[in-house]
XYZ file of C-alpha atoms in Angstrom:
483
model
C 73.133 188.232 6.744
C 72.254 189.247 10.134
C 73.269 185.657 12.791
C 70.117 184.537 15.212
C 71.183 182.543 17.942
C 68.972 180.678 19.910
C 69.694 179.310 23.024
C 67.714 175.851 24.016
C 65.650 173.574 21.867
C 62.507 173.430 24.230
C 59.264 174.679 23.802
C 60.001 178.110 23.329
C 63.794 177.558 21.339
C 61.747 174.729 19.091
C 58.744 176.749 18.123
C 61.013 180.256 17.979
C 62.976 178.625 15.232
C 60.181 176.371 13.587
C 58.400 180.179 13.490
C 61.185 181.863 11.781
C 61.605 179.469 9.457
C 58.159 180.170 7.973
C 58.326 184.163 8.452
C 62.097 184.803 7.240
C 62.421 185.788 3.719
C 65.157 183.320 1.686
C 68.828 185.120 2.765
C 67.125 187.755 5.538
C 68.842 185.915 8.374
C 71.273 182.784 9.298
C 69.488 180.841 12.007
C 71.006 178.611 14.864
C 69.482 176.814 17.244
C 72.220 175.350 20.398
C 70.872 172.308 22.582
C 72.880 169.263 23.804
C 70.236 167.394 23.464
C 69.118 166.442 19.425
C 65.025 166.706 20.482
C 62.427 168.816 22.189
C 60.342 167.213 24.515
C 56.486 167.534 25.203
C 56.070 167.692 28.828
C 52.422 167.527 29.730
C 53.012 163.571 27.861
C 55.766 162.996 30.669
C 53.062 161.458 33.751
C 51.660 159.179 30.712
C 55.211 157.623 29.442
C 55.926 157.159 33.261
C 52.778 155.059 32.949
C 53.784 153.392 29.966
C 49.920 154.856 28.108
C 52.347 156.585 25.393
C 55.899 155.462 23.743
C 58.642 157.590 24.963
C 60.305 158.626 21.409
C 56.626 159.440 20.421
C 56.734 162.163 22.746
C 59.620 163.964 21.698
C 60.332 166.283 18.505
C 63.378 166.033 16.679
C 64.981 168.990 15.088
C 67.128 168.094 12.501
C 63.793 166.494 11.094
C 61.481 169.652 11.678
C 64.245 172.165 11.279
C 64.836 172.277 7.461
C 66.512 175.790 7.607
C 68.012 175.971 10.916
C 71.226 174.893 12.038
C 71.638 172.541 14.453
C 74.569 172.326 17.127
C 74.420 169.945 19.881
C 76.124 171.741 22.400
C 75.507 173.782 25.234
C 75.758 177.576 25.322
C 77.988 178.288 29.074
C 78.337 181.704 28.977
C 76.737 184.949 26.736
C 78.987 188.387 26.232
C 76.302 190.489 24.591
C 78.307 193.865 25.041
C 80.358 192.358 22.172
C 77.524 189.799 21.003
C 79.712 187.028 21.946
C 78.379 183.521 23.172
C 80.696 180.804 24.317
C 79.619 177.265 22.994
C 81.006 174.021 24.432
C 79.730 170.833 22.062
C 79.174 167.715 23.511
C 82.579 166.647 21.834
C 85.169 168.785 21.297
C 86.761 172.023 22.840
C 84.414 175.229 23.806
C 84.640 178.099 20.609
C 82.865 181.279 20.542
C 80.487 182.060 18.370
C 79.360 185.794 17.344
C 75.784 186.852 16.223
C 73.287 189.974 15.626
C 70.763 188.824 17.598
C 69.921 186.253 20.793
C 66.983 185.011 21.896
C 67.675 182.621 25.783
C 64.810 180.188 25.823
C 67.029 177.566 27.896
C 63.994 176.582 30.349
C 63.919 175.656 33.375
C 65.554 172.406 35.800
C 64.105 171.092 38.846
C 64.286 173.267 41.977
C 65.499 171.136 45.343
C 66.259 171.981 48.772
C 69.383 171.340 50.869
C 66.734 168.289 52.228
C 69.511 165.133 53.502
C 69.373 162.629 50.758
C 67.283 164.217 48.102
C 70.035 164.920 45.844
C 71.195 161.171 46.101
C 67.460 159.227 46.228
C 65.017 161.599 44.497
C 64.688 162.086 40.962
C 62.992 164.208 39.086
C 60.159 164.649 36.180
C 61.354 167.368 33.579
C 62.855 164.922 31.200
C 61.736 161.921 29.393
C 64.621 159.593 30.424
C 63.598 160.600 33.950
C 59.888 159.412 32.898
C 61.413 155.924 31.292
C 63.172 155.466 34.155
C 60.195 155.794 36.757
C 58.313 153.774 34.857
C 61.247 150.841 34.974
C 62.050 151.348 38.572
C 58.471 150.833 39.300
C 57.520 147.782 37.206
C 61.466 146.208 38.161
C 60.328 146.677 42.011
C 57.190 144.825 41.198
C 59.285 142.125 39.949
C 61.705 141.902 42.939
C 58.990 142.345 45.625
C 57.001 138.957 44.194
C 59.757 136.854 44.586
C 60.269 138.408 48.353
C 57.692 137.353 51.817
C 55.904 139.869 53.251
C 57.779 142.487 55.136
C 59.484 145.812 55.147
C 61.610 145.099 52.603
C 58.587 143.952 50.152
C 57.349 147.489 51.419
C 59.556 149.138 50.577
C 60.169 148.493 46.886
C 56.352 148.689 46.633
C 56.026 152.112 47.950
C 56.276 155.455 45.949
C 56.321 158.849 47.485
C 56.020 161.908 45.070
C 56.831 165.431 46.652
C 54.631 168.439 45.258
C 50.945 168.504 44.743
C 50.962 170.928 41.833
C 49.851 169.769 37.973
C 52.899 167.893 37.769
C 53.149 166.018 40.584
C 49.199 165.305 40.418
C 48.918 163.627 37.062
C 52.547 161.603 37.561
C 51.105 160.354 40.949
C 47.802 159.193 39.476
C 49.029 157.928 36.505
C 51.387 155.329 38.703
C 48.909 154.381 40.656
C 46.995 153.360 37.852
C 49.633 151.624 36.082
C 50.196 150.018 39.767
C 47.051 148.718 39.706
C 46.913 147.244 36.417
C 50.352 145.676 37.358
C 49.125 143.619 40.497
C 47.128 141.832 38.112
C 49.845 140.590 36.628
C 51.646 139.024 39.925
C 49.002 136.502 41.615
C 51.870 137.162 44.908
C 51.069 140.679 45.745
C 47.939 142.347 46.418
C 46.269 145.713 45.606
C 46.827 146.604 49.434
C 50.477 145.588 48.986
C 51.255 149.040 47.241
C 51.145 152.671 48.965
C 51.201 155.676 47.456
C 51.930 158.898 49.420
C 51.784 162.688 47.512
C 53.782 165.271 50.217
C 52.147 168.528 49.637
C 53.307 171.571 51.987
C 50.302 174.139 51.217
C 46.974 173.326 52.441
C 46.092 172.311 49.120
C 46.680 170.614 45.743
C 46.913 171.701 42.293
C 46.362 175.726 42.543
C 45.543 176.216 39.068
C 42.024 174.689 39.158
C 39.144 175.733 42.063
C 39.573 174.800 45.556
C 36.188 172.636 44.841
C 37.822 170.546 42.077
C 41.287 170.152 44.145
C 38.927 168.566 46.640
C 37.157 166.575 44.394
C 40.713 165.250 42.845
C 41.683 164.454 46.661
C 38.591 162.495 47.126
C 39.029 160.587 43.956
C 42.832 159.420 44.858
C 41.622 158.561 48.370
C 38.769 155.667 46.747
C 42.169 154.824 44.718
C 44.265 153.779 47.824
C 46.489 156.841 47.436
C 47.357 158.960 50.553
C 47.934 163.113 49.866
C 49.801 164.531 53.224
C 48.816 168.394 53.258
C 50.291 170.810 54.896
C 53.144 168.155 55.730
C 57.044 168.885 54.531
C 59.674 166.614 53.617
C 62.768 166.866 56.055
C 65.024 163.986 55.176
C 65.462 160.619 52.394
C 68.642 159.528 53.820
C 68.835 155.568 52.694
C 65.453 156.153 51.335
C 63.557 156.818 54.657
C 61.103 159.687 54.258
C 61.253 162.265 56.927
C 58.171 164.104 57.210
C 57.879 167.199 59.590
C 55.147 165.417 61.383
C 57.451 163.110 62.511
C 56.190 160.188 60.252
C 58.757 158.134 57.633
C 57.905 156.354 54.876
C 60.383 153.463 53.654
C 60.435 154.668 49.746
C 62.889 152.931 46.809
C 60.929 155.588 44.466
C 61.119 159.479 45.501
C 59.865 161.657 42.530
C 60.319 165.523 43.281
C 58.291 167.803 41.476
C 58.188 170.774 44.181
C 58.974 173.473 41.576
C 60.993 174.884 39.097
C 63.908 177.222 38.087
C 65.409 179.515 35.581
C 67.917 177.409 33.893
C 71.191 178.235 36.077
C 74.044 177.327 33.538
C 72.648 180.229 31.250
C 71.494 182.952 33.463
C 74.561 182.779 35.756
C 77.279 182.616 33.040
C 75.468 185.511 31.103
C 75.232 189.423 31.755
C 71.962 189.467 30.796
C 69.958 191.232 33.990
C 68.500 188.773 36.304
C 65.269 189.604 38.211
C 65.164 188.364 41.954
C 63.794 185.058 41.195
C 66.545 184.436 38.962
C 64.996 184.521 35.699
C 66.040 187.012 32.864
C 64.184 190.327 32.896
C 61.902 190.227 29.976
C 59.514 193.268 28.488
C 56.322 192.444 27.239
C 56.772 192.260 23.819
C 59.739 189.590 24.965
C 63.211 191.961 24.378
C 65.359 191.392 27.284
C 65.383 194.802 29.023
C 62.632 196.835 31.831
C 60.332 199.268 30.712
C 62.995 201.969 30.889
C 65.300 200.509 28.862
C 65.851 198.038 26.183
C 68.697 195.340 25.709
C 69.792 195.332 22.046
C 69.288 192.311 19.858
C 68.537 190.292 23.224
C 65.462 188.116 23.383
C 63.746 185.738 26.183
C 61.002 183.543 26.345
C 59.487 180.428 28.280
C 60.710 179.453 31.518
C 63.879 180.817 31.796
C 62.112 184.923 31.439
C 60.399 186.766 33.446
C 57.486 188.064 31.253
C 54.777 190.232 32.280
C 51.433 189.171 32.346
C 49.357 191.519 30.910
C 46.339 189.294 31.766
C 46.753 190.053 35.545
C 46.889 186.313 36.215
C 50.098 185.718 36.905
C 51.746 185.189 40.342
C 53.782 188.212 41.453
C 52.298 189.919 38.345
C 54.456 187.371 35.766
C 53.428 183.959 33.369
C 53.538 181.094 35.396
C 56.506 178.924 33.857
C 54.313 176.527 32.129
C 53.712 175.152 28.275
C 50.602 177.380 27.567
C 52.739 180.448 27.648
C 56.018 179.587 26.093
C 54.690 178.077 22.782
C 52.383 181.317 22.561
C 55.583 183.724 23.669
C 57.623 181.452 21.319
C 55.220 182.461 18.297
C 55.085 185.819 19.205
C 58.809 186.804 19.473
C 59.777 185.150 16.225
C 56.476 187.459 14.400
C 58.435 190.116 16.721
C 61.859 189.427 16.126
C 61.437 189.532 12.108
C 59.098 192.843 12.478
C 62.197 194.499 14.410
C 64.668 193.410 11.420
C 62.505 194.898 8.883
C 61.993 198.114 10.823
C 58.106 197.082 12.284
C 57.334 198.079 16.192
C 57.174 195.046 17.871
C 53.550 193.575 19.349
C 53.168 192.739 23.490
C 52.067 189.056 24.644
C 48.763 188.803 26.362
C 47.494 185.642 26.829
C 44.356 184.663 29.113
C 44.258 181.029 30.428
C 40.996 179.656 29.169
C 41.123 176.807 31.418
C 43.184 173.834 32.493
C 42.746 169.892 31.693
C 45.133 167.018 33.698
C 44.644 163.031 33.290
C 44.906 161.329 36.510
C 45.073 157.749 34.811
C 43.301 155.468 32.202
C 39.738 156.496 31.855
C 39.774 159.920 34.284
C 40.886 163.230 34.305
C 39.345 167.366 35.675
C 39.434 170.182 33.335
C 38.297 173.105 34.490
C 37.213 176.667 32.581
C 36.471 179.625 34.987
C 33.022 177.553 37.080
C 33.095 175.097 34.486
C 34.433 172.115 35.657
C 34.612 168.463 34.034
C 35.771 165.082 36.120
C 36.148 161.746 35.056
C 36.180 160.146 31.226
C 34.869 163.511 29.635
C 37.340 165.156 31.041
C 40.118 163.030 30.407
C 38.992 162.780 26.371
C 39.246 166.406 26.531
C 42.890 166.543 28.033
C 43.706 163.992 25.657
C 42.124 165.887 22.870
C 43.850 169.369 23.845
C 47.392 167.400 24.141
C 47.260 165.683 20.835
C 46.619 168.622 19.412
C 49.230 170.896 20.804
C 51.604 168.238 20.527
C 54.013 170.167 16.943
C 53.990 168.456 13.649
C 51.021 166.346 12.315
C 53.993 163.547 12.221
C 54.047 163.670 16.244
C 50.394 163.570 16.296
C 49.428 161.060 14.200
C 52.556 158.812 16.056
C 50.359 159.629 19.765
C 46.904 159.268 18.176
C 47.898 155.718 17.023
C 49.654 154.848 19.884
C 46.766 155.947 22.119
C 44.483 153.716 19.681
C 46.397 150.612 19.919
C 46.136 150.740 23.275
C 42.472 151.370 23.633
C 42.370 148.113 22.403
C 45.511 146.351 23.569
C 46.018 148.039 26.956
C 49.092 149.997 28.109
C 52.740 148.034 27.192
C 53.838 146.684 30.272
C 57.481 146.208 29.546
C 60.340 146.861 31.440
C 63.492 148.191 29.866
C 65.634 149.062 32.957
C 68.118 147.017 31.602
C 68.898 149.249 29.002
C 70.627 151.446 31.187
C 73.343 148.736 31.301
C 72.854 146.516 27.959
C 76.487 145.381 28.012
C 75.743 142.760 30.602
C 74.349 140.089 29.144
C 77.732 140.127 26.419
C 79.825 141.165 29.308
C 79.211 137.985 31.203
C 79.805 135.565 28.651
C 82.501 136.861 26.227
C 85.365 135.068 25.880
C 88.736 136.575 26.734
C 92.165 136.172 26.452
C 94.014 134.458 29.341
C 96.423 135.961 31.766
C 100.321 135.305 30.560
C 101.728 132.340 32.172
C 105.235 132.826 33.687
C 108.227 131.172 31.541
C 109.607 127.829 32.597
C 112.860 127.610 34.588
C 115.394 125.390 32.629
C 117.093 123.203 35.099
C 120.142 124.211 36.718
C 123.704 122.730 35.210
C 126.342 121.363 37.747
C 128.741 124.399 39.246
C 132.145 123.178 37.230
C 129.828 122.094 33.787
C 128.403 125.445 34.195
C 131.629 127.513 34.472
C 133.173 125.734 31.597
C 129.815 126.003 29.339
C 131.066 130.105 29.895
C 133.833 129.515 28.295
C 133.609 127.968 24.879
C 137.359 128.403 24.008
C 138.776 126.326 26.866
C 135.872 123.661 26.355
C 137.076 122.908 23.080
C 140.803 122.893 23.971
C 140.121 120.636 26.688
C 138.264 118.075 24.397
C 140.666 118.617 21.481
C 143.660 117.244 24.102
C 141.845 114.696 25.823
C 141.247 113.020 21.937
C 145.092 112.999 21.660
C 146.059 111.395 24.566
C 143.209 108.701 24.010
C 145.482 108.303 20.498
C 148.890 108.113 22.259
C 147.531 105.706 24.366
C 145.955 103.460 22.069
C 149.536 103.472 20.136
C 151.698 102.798 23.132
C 149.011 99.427 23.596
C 149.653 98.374 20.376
């Protein structure tokens, strides 16, 4: 049986193999999917868990569930030979192995992409996994609880201030969504005040979100403005040592909560330790109907899709005349190349991807959102029902649905869960502090010391026992000669 390896469990990896699964014939090919991590996650859902509207493990997809015929290695996949179809695999436990197959497809995705900025690496984090949305969402409501217990000042400030870097869809909806959930946390803490929070977006084009209409972006910067949030455009970010916000117009902002979200790259660990070819950005060079290869040539049994491949858009939409890296195209690539990889196994001509974007929908908190659709455009509660209703359905599996409808019903009529878990990330500390354990040896006691001549004779047990055996007979001769 021919061996498909597929490299990630994203989007593109999850749907490639969920695909195959239903277009394989029984015994036409041995599928394996490598990830390190045992779920895929739904990133449009990722601003909404950082605002606590949706329950973290109800955004995520877990394969060994939704997988029935694919196997399963948590691991990672650090280096691909395919001039002998060779990839190396290093499991999360255990020693790296090499593992051969017939045919690849790299749908590793993409990481965060920084700048050699001073302190971003060490203060900043990032929004392209769900712990990293958990864990905004605890720093943010933990801060709240430290900065009502301090006076006013810079301190108090700081924990209450949160400075997201990159206007895009991303960094839009996570922004608004915080400073919603901000809001409907200084209701809870009669010590702080809705003007006791700041909320500062660092944007280095002239404009936000370039997806939708220059209109609507304006429209969206109006709307955060009546919220209390600040957008700096045309404004970069030039240091975060200790937490201090360096802006090129010579401003700082005092921040305990830096989310980057300026852009995105090619998974490095893959395309690097690969010899795949690379285009200049970095991703893997990708035909249209998604074989690795250029339009001269074609690389063998080698497959890309989603992030991590440079596909061209047929559509003419694309920037630099590729899909964007965004969800839209690699679940639609992802259904495509497994339809494509099966028709190449049977002998079939594989099918191009062209995909035009109808439109696009983002929530900017409870109650509002923009969609826009060529000159249609939507704002407020329509338009957050419809990004709500476009999510929940493009969210895999009706048992992932039906766990975000119900969550997002309960919380029509509950509100949003407003509790903090940041202790989780150390939940040894409440045992560690009060366990009992055993105490330190205590050094042996010294048995007094014996007199110098007792001590010398107690060394010699022979002469100790002659002495005492002729000291009796001379007490004997003695008592005789009395008598």
């Amino acid at each position: 049986m021919p061996k498909i390896l597929i490299v990630g469990g994203g989007y593109a990896g999850f749907y490639t193999a969920w695909k195959l699964e239903k277009h394989l014939r029984k015994g036409e090919a041995e599928v394996t999917i490598v990830d390190p991590l045992p779920y895929m996650t739904y990133q449009p859902f990722l601003p909404e868990v950082a605002a606590g509207s949706i329950e973290a493990r109800h955004s995520v997809v877990a394969l060994r569930r939704h997988l029935k015929k694919t196997t399963v290695v948590a691991a990672k996949v650090t280096g691909i030979n395919h001039a002998n179809k060779v990839a190396t695999i290093t499991p999360i436990a255990g020693d790296p192995y090499e593992f051969e197959y017939d045919q690849i497809v790299v749908t590793a995705g993409a990481v965060s992409r920084t700048f050699p900025i001073p302190g971003i690496a060490d203060n900043a984090i990032g929004l392209k996994t769900i712990e990293e949305a958990v864990a905004i969402r605890d720093r943010l409501m933990s801060n709240f609880d430290k900065a009502s217990v301090l006076p006013p000042g810079p301190e108090r400030d700081r924990l209450l201030t949160v400075v997201v870097v990159g206007g895009g869809f991303a960094g839009i909806e996570v922004f608004a969504e915080l400073r919603s959930l901000a809001s409907s946390l200084v209701k809870s803490y009669p010590q702080l005040t809705f003007d006791d929070t700041h909320f500062h977006l660092i944007e280095a084009m002239g404009r936000i979100m370039p997806e939708v209409s220059l209109k609507t972006s304006e429209w969206v910067l109006k709307d955060l403005a009546k919220r209390g949030a600040y957008v700096h455009l045309d404004t970069q970010v030039t240091g975060a040592v200790d937490g201090n916000i360096e802006l090129s117009t010579g401003e700082t902002i005092p921040s305990d909560l830096i989310i980057w979200t300026a852009g995105v790259m090619a998974n490095p660990t893959v395309v690097r330790g690969g010899d795949l070819p690379i285009e200049e950005r970095g991703r893997i060079r990708t035909r249209a109907d998604l074989r690795v290869g250029s339009d001269e040539e074609i690389v063998e049994g080698a497959w890309a899709a989603g992030d991590v491949s440079a596909v061209p858009d047929l559509s003419g939409g694309g920037v630099g005349g590729y899909c964007v890296p965004n969800a839209q195209h690699a679940v639609r690539q992802a259904k495509l190349l497994a339809k494509n990889l099966v028709a190449v196994l049977r002998g079939e001509v594989p099918r191009e991807y062209f995909h035009k974007n109808l439109g696009a929908v983002a929530g900017l908190g409870l109650y509002n959102g923009v969609f826009q659709s060529g000159n249609l455009a939507l704002k407020g509660i329509i338009a957050w029902v419809a990004h709500r209703g476009y999510h929940g359905l493009a969210m895999p599996t009706w048992e992932r649905k039906w766990r975000v409808l119900w969550g997002w019903w309960n919380n029509l009529w509950l509100r949003r869960d407003l509790v903090n878990l940041s202790t989780v990330q150390s939940p040894r500390y409440v045992f560690e502090e009060f366990a009992a354990r055993p105490r330190p040896p205590q050094p042996a006691a010294t048995p007094p010391a014996e007199p110098r001549e007792q001590g010398k004779r107690a060394d010699q047990p022979a002469k100790v026992t002659a002495d005492k055996a002729a000291a009796e007979k001379a007490t004997a001769e003695k008592a005789t000669v009395t008598r």
